[in-house]
DNA sequence: ACATATTGTTCACCGTCAGAGGATAATCCG
DNA sequence: CGGATTATCCTCTGACGGTGAACAATATGT
């Protein structure tokens, strides 16, 4: 027996005061109605409706039962209504995990725009360079660099590719000279971003050839922003994701070298648990990310 | 999809925090659990549980949904608990319809004993010589004389058979003589119980022969008790159900005639709507009736 | 570090059960 | 007294929910 439909049948019969009428309303044959009621009575172990072919009335048990059943069914239908706002419009709490640096350099300035556009969304943004466990910690979405290989069953959506550039302050180049080929770096002061997957060896490509240069660094640090600060001070040179130093390059605080060599690329992904039944709030944030990282 | 089980599955998964565990508890395979959740999500149109093979957590939607679902399911299980006292012990309101005279002569004195034995039963006894419509008027049970032929789908349980006796007061017999054969009645004053099926012609049987005597009555009345009162006053004679005049006969207020002739019999039935899922309160009353009418 | 165990998912297969449809009996209504 | 409506019974069938295997991912233990 499908208890859910049996209960609905019972309710309709009771409220419409008739088997046939209930059948019409529910799109079932009178036979089905009869069967459902009979089975429900067998399940409950009590007669719920006294009936002849022409007349029907709830028994005392039926009245008591109906009362509870109505409450129960209403609560359940309410359950689905409660979800409908979350399904139709982007709303609710959105828990996002993102690496510190990416966020500060490419995202956080735009967040207010996102929140203004979707007034019913509450954003809980955790800046954390750890590779968090999405489901364990209850995140709706995380932003990750490409180092972290594809996880398990999670969905990864590519946001952007960040080219890297070798750069330093003009003062540094004046003092130490400007490298012409990758191997020149052996005699330079490098600043090392220790969380990178390519922290110890830098690769440069040109016309099919690949040069690998061991990094000669006296300063290792776990934040690209700290690296950038060191570069600005003229302390050394480093391989930086280009977007992080865009402003510095434009305004002359930093300069590039070996620009005709290709270097590492970091791909940014948005990671989320499933593609099915994607909540509007998550869809909205994904669209926002795509738009944001789609800019030049 | 059986929505009821799907909801139970969802609840168990959420509360036990795991598909496998829920499956064990519910006696279902993990595959079934997975399927149920997936279908429920499809029905609701939102992801309810984020899950990997090792970890699971409710989404925001899931949390909201769970809350309502729990309330709903609890209300429904309460529904069945609410019936259990009615199922296990005889209790609740018992609506009974019975003919006036039968009740007064054979039952009403015993009713207090019944109510004392079952303290949780409330009795609503309607004395009415009409042949009521059980289901229309919401009666649990009715007592009927045999005149009313077997109804429809209702169940009839035989309670007792009442023999009839021709009787009158001693003073009447002194004044008008005592009939020796049925045909003598033509010259007697009869009192007529007009609701009887045999009001106009009385039948007497003896050794295979049947005598029919038209009733010669100056007084017709719709209550056997009124007939009895008339007899007691010595006004006439009548055919009375024997139990109604038992006391009068024993104490000499009335006397029988034509005792060696067989007469009409009235069978008393208890009528109730269905044999299936007979409520304990009804069972109890039926047993009480059988006991009461089973006495000599 | 490797083997083992556990978990959620997918797939093909199958047994069962809920519903349709027709027939029947009972009952109401004009 | 028919015609109309109603609940119920019966049989048949298609759909659907469950199993059980294989599989992928991830803990756990020695």
XYZ file of C-alpha atoms (C1' of nucleotides) in Angstrom:
652
model
C 0.000 0.000 0.000
C 1.192 3.481 -0.764
C 0.378 5.014 2.567
C 0.726 8.536 1.367
C -1.919 8.250 -1.290
C -4.061 6.184 1.042
C -4.009 9.030 3.528
C -4.811 11.574 0.878
C -7.666 9.421 -0.316
C -8.997 9.140 3.200
C -8.836 12.848 3.674
C -10.599 13.598 0.432
C -13.294 11.055 1.083
C -13.910 12.495 4.515
C -13.966 16.078 3.379
C -15.930 15.567 0.182
C -18.239 13.100 1.876
C -18.219 10.440 -0.794
C -16.045 7.885 -2.493
C -17.019 8.738 -6.030
C -16.511 12.459 -5.552
C -13.081 11.860 -4.039
C -12.203 9.610 -6.925
C -13.128 12.269 -9.426
C -11.093 14.865 -7.602
C -8.040 12.664 -7.317
C -8.254 11.162 -10.765
C -8.770 7.658 -9.457
C -11.412 5.075 -10.112
C -13.984 4.471 -7.404
C -12.557 0.988 -7.114
C -9.181 2.401 -6.203
C -10.717 4.628 -3.559
C -12.542 1.728 -2.025
C -9.408 -0.367 -1.957
C -7.324 2.369 -0.426
C -9.766 2.953 2.379
C -10.075 -0.753 3.045
C -6.328 -1.147 3.215
C -5.922 1.858 5.420
C -8.495 0.422 7.796
C -6.678 -2.902 7.790
C -3.432 -1.129 8.548
C -4.909 0.918 11.345
C -6.949 -1.990 12.629
C -10.125 -0.009 13.000
C -13.077 0.904 10.895
C -12.759 4.523 9.874
C -15.804 5.046 7.722
C -19.196 3.441 8.024
C -20.650 3.176 4.601
C -23.447 1.791 2.550
C -23.734 2.383 -1.118
C -25.623 5.598 -0.548
C -24.481 6.984 2.733
C -21.248 7.344 4.559
C -20.132 8.750 7.883
C -16.900 8.748 9.810
C -16.734 6.504 12.827
C -15.435 7.944 16.063
C -12.071 6.461 15.192
C -12.313 7.997 11.769
C -12.907 11.442 13.206
C -9.954 11.206 15.537
C -7.762 9.794 12.824
C -8.785 12.426 10.325
C -7.855 15.206 12.661
C -4.279 14.002 12.980
C -3.990 13.046 9.358
C -5.018 16.494 8.246
C -2.420 18.046 10.497
C 0.239 15.690 9.241
C -0.510 16.137 5.581
C -0.678 19.877 5.949
C 2.711 19.932 7.591
C 4.153 17.911 4.748
C 2.707 20.069 2.030
C 3.952 23.062 3.958
C 7.369 21.436 3.822
C 7.455 21.815 0.085
C 6.047 25.291 0.121
C 8.781 26.259 2.536
C 11.305 25.316 -0.102
C 9.681 27.125 -2.967
C 11.190 30.543 -2.232
C 14.610 28.895 -2.197
C 13.814 27.208 -5.486
C 12.406 30.106 -7.410
C 14.543 33.061 -6.382
C 18.127 33.073 -5.212
C 17.903 33.335 -1.463
C 19.120 31.792 1.733
C 22.547 31.474 3.237
C 25.426 30.832 0.891
C 28.541 29.359 2.433
C 31.597 29.816 0.273
C 35.217 28.916 0.824
C 37.871 30.729 -1.192
C 41.620 31.244 -1.047
C 42.631 34.486 0.561
C 44.688 35.952 -2.214
C 42.439 35.277 -5.135
C 39.602 36.767 -3.224
C 41.390 39.905 -2.193
C 42.811 40.582 -5.591
C 40.024 39.584 -7.885
C 36.806 39.208 -6.013
C 36.195 40.983 -2.763
C 35.720 44.377 -4.372
C 32.902 42.981 -6.450
C 31.110 41.116 -3.657
C 28.979 44.084 -2.610
C 27.618 44.270 -6.136
C 26.607 40.613 -5.899
C 24.887 41.133 -2.557
C 23.079 44.177 -3.844
C 21.814 42.324 -6.862
C 20.441 39.478 -4.734
C 19.026 41.052 -1.611
C 17.704 37.749 -0.251
C 21.065 36.059 -0.154
C 23.187 35.992 2.960
C 26.841 35.319 2.165
C 29.129 33.511 4.543
C 32.537 33.765 2.908
C 35.404 31.866 4.473
C 38.838 32.960 3.330
C 41.069 29.996 3.821
C 43.938 28.645 1.799
C 43.358 25.165 3.175
C 41.739 22.730 0.839
C 38.521 22.333 2.794
C 36.245 19.331 2.696
C 33.104 20.727 1.144
C 30.479 18.422 2.509
C 32.050 17.886 5.904
C 32.149 21.582 6.592
C 28.897 22.320 4.854
C 30.062 24.629 2.099
C 27.887 25.258 -0.907
C 30.846 26.154 -3.070
C 34.592 26.598 -2.978
C 37.109 28.324 -5.224
C 40.316 26.380 -5.843
C 43.505 26.707 -7.725
C 44.432 24.020 -10.206
C 47.089 22.493 -7.948
C 44.486 20.591 -6.100
C 43.643 17.860 -8.530
C 40.098 16.989 -9.375
C 38.349 15.613 -6.328
C 36.088 12.695 -6.220
C 32.526 13.267 -7.150
C 32.547 17.018 -6.882
C 31.856 19.210 -9.851
C 34.541 21.602 -10.992
C 33.769 24.550 -13.213
C 36.638 26.436 -14.776
C 36.580 30.122 -13.965
C 39.709 31.527 -15.498
C 43.313 30.810 -16.299
C 45.938 33.010 -14.717
C 49.172 33.409 -16.625
C 52.240 34.027 -14.536
C 54.864 36.648 -15.180
C 58.363 37.067 -13.852
C 58.612 40.506 -12.335
C 60.454 42.776 -9.958
C 60.710 46.431 -9.047
C 62.567 48.766 -11.402
C 65.008 49.423 -8.585
C 65.825 45.748 -8.415
C 66.554 45.491 -12.114
C 68.755 48.554 -11.904
C 70.749 46.996 -9.115
C 70.949 43.391 -10.316
C 70.420 43.592 -14.019
C 67.583 42.128 -16.078
C 67.671 38.388 -16.903
C 67.783 37.624 -20.615
C 67.351 33.850 -20.494
C 65.885 31.618 -17.730
C 69.251 30.311 -16.639
C 70.212 33.836 -15.641
C 67.917 33.398 -12.658
C 70.454 31.219 -10.884
C 72.307 34.333 -9.905
C 69.231 36.297 -8.826
C 67.389 36.720 -5.528
C 64.064 34.970 -5.878
C 61.109 35.239 -3.533
C 59.289 31.975 -3.125
C 55.561 31.436 -2.696
C 55.747 28.210 -0.778
C 52.166 26.997 -1.302
C 52.542 26.875 -5.036
C 52.836 23.492 -6.674
C 55.843 24.877 -8.563
C 57.617 26.491 -5.684
C 61.042 24.903 -6.119
C 61.477 24.794 -9.855
C 60.277 27.345 -12.338
C 59.530 26.319 -15.889
C 59.899 28.482 -18.964
C 58.882 27.452 -22.454
C 59.747 28.901 -25.807
C 59.282 27.386 -29.227
C 58.813 23.841 -27.927
C 61.840 23.927 -25.636
C 61.392 23.833 -21.842
C 63.863 25.288 -19.387
C 63.740 24.307 -15.728
C 65.411 26.583 -13.253
C 65.838 25.710 -9.556
C 64.625 28.568 -7.406
C 67.278 30.369 -5.466
C 65.327 31.912 -2.605
C 66.189 33.399 0.764
C 62.595 34.320 1.512
C 59.737 31.821 1.380
C 56.260 32.875 2.354
C 52.787 31.389 2.167
C 51.043 34.379 0.676
C 51.418 35.786 -2.784
C 50.554 39.168 -1.401
C 53.535 39.059 0.896
C 55.648 38.112 -2.090
C 54.263 41.086 -3.934
C 55.077 43.401 -1.044
C 58.658 42.126 -1.064
C 58.927 42.714 -4.781
C 57.598 46.223 -4.454
C 60.337 46.932 -1.970
C 62.897 45.872 -4.555
C 63.956 42.846 -2.524
C 63.975 40.270 -5.361
C 62.031 38.881 -8.238
C 59.371 36.232 -8.490
C 56.914 34.485 -10.725
C 53.544 36.043 -10.027
C 50.050 35.404 -11.308
C 49.573 38.265 -13.689
C 46.268 39.545 -12.326
C 47.867 40.087 -8.929
C 50.366 42.550 -10.288
C 48.311 44.124 -13.034
C 48.085 47.441 -11.245
C 51.748 47.459 -10.267
C 52.780 46.865 -13.852
C 50.498 49.538 -15.208
C 51.684 52.084 -12.709
C 55.358 51.127 -13.053
C 55.888 49.851 -9.534
C 56.899 46.514 -11.045
C 58.286 45.449 -14.392
C 58.357 42.172 -16.280
C 61.227 40.136 -17.561
C 61.497 37.145 -19.912
C 58.156 38.178 -21.330
C 58.677 36.180 -24.473
C 58.863 32.948 -22.489
C 55.765 31.037 -21.517
C 55.356 30.094 -17.880
C 53.117 28.266 -15.525
C 49.426 28.806 -15.591
C 47.088 28.445 -12.672
C 43.523 27.515 -13.427
C 40.833 28.615 -11.009
C 37.870 26.357 -10.466
C 34.610 26.707 -8.681
C 33.888 23.455 -6.880
C 30.441 22.379 -5.751
C 28.848 19.162 -4.644
C 26.461 18.330 -7.423
C 25.131 19.457 -10.707
C 21.626 18.204 -10.047
C 19.072 20.475 -8.464
C 21.542 23.294 -8.186
C 20.051 25.827 -5.814
C 19.363 29.228 -7.372
C 21.606 30.917 -4.846
C 24.481 28.756 -6.059
C 23.599 29.296 -9.682
C 23.568 32.997 -9.061
C 26.978 32.920 -7.449
C 28.402 30.809 -10.240
C 27.111 33.257 -12.789
C 28.591 36.086 -10.793
C 31.954 34.339 -10.668
C 31.919 33.631 -14.371
C 31.112 37.250 -15.075
C 33.764 38.520 -12.707
C 36.550 36.280 -13.896
C 35.444 36.703 -17.461
C 36.546 40.348 -17.418
C 39.891 41.045 -19.064
C 7.639 6.751 -5.801
C 6.096 5.875 -2.505
C 6.321 9.260 -0.922
C 5.670 8.029 2.547
C 8.628 5.698 2.626
C 10.725 8.266 0.819
C 10.028 10.731 3.593
C 10.808 8.198 6.259
C 14.025 7.348 4.499
C 14.960 11.009 4.340
C 14.270 11.460 7.989
C 16.294 8.454 9.005
C 19.205 9.406 6.822
C 19.227 12.887 8.274
C 18.946 11.765 11.862
C 21.326 8.824 11.670
C 23.698 10.759 9.484
C 24.331 8.103 6.891
C 22.722 6.161 4.101
C 23.987 2.765 5.131
C 22.956 3.188 8.731
C 19.487 4.294 7.697
C 19.237 1.313 5.397
C 20.075 -1.059 8.203
C 17.535 0.521 10.476
C 14.792 0.432 7.893
C 15.616 -2.956 6.478
C 16.427 -1.578 3.057
C 19.452 -1.927 0.851
C 21.731 1.096 0.491
C 20.739 1.157 -3.130
C 17.126 1.676 -2.190
C 18.048 4.489 0.175
C 20.039 6.219 -2.505
C 17.236 5.902 -4.986
C 14.639 7.184 -2.564
C 16.630 10.258 -1.699
C 17.347 10.969 -5.340
C 13.687 10.700 -6.222
C 12.644 12.829 -3.311
C 15.087 15.503 -4.447
C 13.717 15.282 -7.955
C 10.197 15.648 -6.624
C 11.064 18.606 -4.446
C 13.294 20.130 -7.080
C 16.145 20.851 -4.723
C 19.190 19.079 -3.420
C 18.515 18.085 0.140
C 21.696 16.273 1.104
C 25.224 16.939 -0.038
C 27.085 13.702 -0.031
C 30.272 11.996 -1.014
C 30.940 8.363 -0.314
C 32.269 9.165 3.119
C 30.555 12.276 4.255
C 27.110 13.743 4.156
C 25.452 16.923 5.323
C 22.042 18.490 4.878
C 21.831 21.457 2.595
C 19.992 24.523 3.773
C 16.973 23.275 1.889
C 17.404 19.911 3.514
C 17.373 21.418 6.979
C 14.218 23.381 6.323
C 12.548 20.429 4.692
C 13.505 18.070 7.479
C 11.938 20.263 10.067
C 8.541 20.158 8.405
C 8.802 16.522 7.492
C 9.501 15.552 11.065
C 6.480 17.465 12.235
C 4.325 15.881 9.568
C 5.454 12.343 10.177
C 5.081 12.723 13.893
C 1.539 13.937 13.483
C 0.744 10.928 11.347
C 2.225 8.404 13.708
C 0.398 10.151 16.500
C -2.731 9.579 14.471
C -2.381 5.875 14.883
C -1.415 6.075 18.497
C -4.528 8.122 19.114
C -6.559 5.161 17.931
C -4.788 2.516 19.942
C -6.705 3.080 23.179
C -9.905 2.675 21.163
C -8.536 -0.489 19.658
C -7.169 -2.189 22.715
C -9.662 -1.335 25.415
C -13.343 -0.642 24.957
C -13.677 3.090 25.179
C -15.144 6.074 23.457
C -18.691 7.064 22.747
C -21.124 4.328 21.831
C -24.255 5.410 20.006
C -27.005 2.847 20.182
C -30.537 2.876 18.902
C -33.074 0.523 20.474
C -36.831 0.159 20.583
C -38.387 1.639 23.652
C -40.217 -1.379 24.982
C -37.526 -3.969 24.603
C -35.140 -1.682 26.350
C -37.391 -0.882 29.256
C -38.406 -4.444 29.849
C -35.255 -6.333 29.190
C -32.281 -4.055 29.108
C -32.335 -0.739 30.873
C -32.016 -2.261 34.321
C -28.791 -3.913 33.265
C -27.215 -0.914 31.553
C -25.576 0.424 34.720
C -23.755 -2.858 35.104
C -22.396 -2.501 31.581
C -21.232 1.032 32.203
C -19.602 0.043 35.438
C -17.731 -2.771 33.790
C -16.369 -0.478 31.066
C -15.609 2.818 32.711
C -14.130 4.352 29.554
C -17.277 3.949 27.512
C -19.796 6.734 27.180
C -23.200 5.421 26.137
C -25.578 7.440 24.045
C -28.727 5.344 23.969
C -31.558 6.489 21.723
C -34.892 4.876 22.485
C -36.844 5.030 19.294
C -39.220 2.617 17.710
C -38.462 4.039 14.266
C -36.245 1.931 12.087
C -33.325 4.320 12.002
C -30.732 4.546 9.242
C -27.575 3.456 10.976
C -24.947 5.172 8.914
C -26.908 8.302 8.152
C -27.484 8.991 11.807
C -24.145 7.720 12.925
C -25.180 4.842 15.142
C -22.702 2.163 16.068
C -25.396 -0.384 16.705
C -29.144 -0.818 16.755
C -31.503 -3.358 18.243
C -34.346 -4.422 16.004
C -37.275 -6.720 16.048
C -37.586 -9.318 13.358
C -40.317 -7.442 11.523
C -37.762 -5.286 9.878
C -36.299 -7.635 7.337
C -32.596 -7.989 6.837
C -31.144 -4.755 5.575
C -28.625 -4.371 2.875
C -25.043 -4.724 3.823
C -25.537 -4.459 7.542
C -24.672 -7.287 9.843
C -27.452 -8.774 11.968
C -26.725 -10.835 15.033
C -29.543 -12.754 16.621
C -30.003 -11.922 20.281
C -33.040 -13.838 21.389
C -36.414 -15.110 20.345
C -39.426 -13.862 22.223
C -42.417 -16.145 22.343
C -45.796 -14.487 22.634
C -48.582 -15.385 24.986
C -52.220 -14.524 25.029
C -53.024 -13.022 28.405
C -55.372 -10.873 30.430
C -56.119 -9.966 34.019
C -57.937 -12.517 36.203
C -60.759 -10.015 36.568
C -61.187 -9.970 32.785
C -61.426 -13.726 32.560
C -63.955 -13.750 35.372
C -66.114 -11.238 33.575
C -65.776 -12.479 29.982
C -64.829 -16.118 30.352
C -61.613 -17.797 29.228
C -61.238 -18.677 25.529
C -60.759 -22.382 24.802
C -59.968 -22.209 21.072
C -58.657 -19.332 18.969
C -61.972 -18.663 17.305
C -63.407 -17.786 20.685
C -61.461 -14.535 20.419
C -63.946 -13.110 17.948
C -66.224 -12.353 20.850
C -63.517 -10.916 23.101
C -62.164 -7.423 23.627
C -58.667 -7.356 22.232
C -56.080 -4.653 22.727
C -54.006 -4.038 19.664
C -50.309 -3.172 19.483
C -50.432 -1.313 16.214
C -46.698 -1.404 15.374
C -46.583 -5.170 15.317
C -46.366 -6.880 11.971
C -49.230 -9.077 13.092
C -51.489 -6.431 14.451
C -54.651 -7.284 12.533
C -54.597 -11.063 12.467
C -53.373 -13.330 15.169
C -52.071 -16.773 14.299
C -52.269 -19.839 16.479
C -50.736 -23.176 15.634
C -51.307 -26.607 17.059
C -50.308 -29.961 15.647
C -49.629 -28.647 12.160
C -52.879 -26.717 11.899
C -52.916 -22.925 11.756
C -55.786 -20.782 12.915
C -56.029 -17.145 11.880
C -58.235 -14.897 13.920
C -59.054 -11.296 12.946
C -58.387 -9.010 15.836
C -61.436 -7.402 17.327
C -59.995 -4.317 18.986
C -61.421 -1.078 20.337
C -58.069 0.137 21.583
C -54.988 0.359 19.371
C -51.780 1.760 20.733
C -48.186 1.998 19.583
C -46.578 0.769 22.765
C -46.660 -2.721 24.198
C -46.346 -1.216 27.625
C -49.554 0.702 27.170
C -51.155 -2.527 26.069
C -49.877 -4.158 29.227
C -51.261 -1.384 31.388
C -54.662 -1.872 29.760
C -54.522 -5.569 30.388
C -53.630 -5.043 34.018
C -56.724 -2.905 34.402
C -58.802 -5.774 33.139
C -59.781 -3.923 29.966
C -59.155 -6.763 27.486
C -56.747 -9.401 26.348
C -53.818 -9.325 23.997
C -50.930 -11.245 22.532
C -47.870 -10.146 24.414
C -44.204 -10.991 24.157
C -43.738 -13.286 27.080
C -40.790 -11.500 28.668
C -42.850 -8.322 28.945
C -45.369 -9.967 31.184
C -43.174 -12.416 33.013
C -43.518 -10.582 36.310
C -47.240 -10.072 35.951
C -47.761 -13.761 35.324
C -45.647 -14.819 38.258
C -47.394 -12.465 40.626
C -50.838 -13.265 39.321
C -51.704 -9.845 37.915
C -52.127 -11.480 34.523
C -52.991 -14.974 33.407
C -52.476 -16.861 30.190
C -54.935 -18.499 27.891
C -54.608 -20.901 24.937
C -51.241 -21.893 26.343
C -51.184 -25.094 24.361
C -51.275 -23.138 21.090
C -48.146 -21.846 19.469
C -48.085 -18.187 18.486
C -45.956 -15.601 16.824
C -42.336 -15.215 17.714
C -40.345 -12.032 17.535
C -36.646 -12.330 16.987
C -34.438 -9.588 18.299
C -31.338 -8.667 16.340
C -28.391 -6.462 16.970
C -27.575 -4.597 13.783
C -24.225 -2.989 13.055
C -22.450 -1.682 9.990
C -19.609 -4.078 9.467
C -17.951 -7.132 10.818
C -14.462 -5.949 9.905
C -12.422 -3.997 12.405
C -15.195 -4.096 14.942
C -14.348 -1.520 17.569
C -13.814 -2.972 21.042
C -16.561 -0.786 22.435
C -18.994 -2.414 20.012
C -17.664 -5.865 20.713
C -18.132 -5.231 24.386
C -21.712 -4.124 23.918
C -22.490 -7.101 21.723
C -21.121 -9.428 24.349
C -23.177 -7.637 26.965
C -26.326 -8.001 24.870
C -25.697 -11.675 24.247
C -25.210 -12.233 27.948
C -28.286 -10.227 28.888
C -30.636 -11.806 26.383
C -29.127 -15.209 26.973
C -30.602 -15.280 30.482
C -33.794 -17.351 30.881
C 52.504 2.068 2.972
C 49.644 -1.435 1.559
C 45.659 -4.158 2.325
C 41.037 -4.216 4.022
C 36.537 -2.433 4.976
C 32.971 0.715 4.390
C 30.103 3.810 1.889
C 27.222 5.781 -1.850
C 26.094 5.105 -6.681
C 24.854 2.827 -10.990
C 22.819 -0.796 -13.693
C 19.988 -4.685 -15.214
C 16.646 -7.703 -13.649
C 12.552 -9.168 -11.468
C 8.374 -9.680 -8.419
C 4.757 -7.342 -6.793
C 1.239 -4.242 -6.207
C -1.706 -0.402 -7.369
C -4.897 1.004 -10.679
C -8.168 0.353 -14.686
C -12.151 -1.710 -16.352
C -16.080 -4.355 -16.156
C -19.734 -6.630 -13.529
C -22.745 -6.697 -9.438
C -25.727 -5.464 -5.677
C -27.769 -1.948 -3.141
C -30.072 2.290 -2.893
C -31.928 6.808 -4.010
C -34.942 9.808 -6.888
C -38.333 11.385 -9.835
C -41.398 1.321 -10.938
C -37.155 2.110 -13.957
C -32.895 5.139 -14.530
C -29.007 6.782 -12.157
C -25.572 6.601 -8.820
C -22.673 4.336 -5.566
C -19.515 1.078 -3.145
C -17.469 -3.303 -3.826
C -15.536 -7.479 -5.965
C -12.827 -9.583 -9.496
C -9.288 -10.183 -12.959
C -5.563 -8.519 -15.560
C -1.591 -5.853 -16.605
C 2.080 -2.291 -16.637
C 4.903 0.302 -13.857
C 7.679 0.841 -10.187
C 10.402 -0.081 -6.157
C 13.704 -3.300 -4.380
C 17.667 -6.490 -4.749
C 22.297 -7.711 -5.681
C 26.138 -7.333 -8.187
C 30.052 -4.393 -9.780
C 32.323 0.016 -9.098
C 34.637 4.264 -7.381
C 36.150 6.830 -3.559
C 37.914 7.087 0.947
C 38.832 5.732 5.798
C 41.150 2.678 8.905
C 44.522 -0.536 10.783
C 48.722 -2.983 11.434
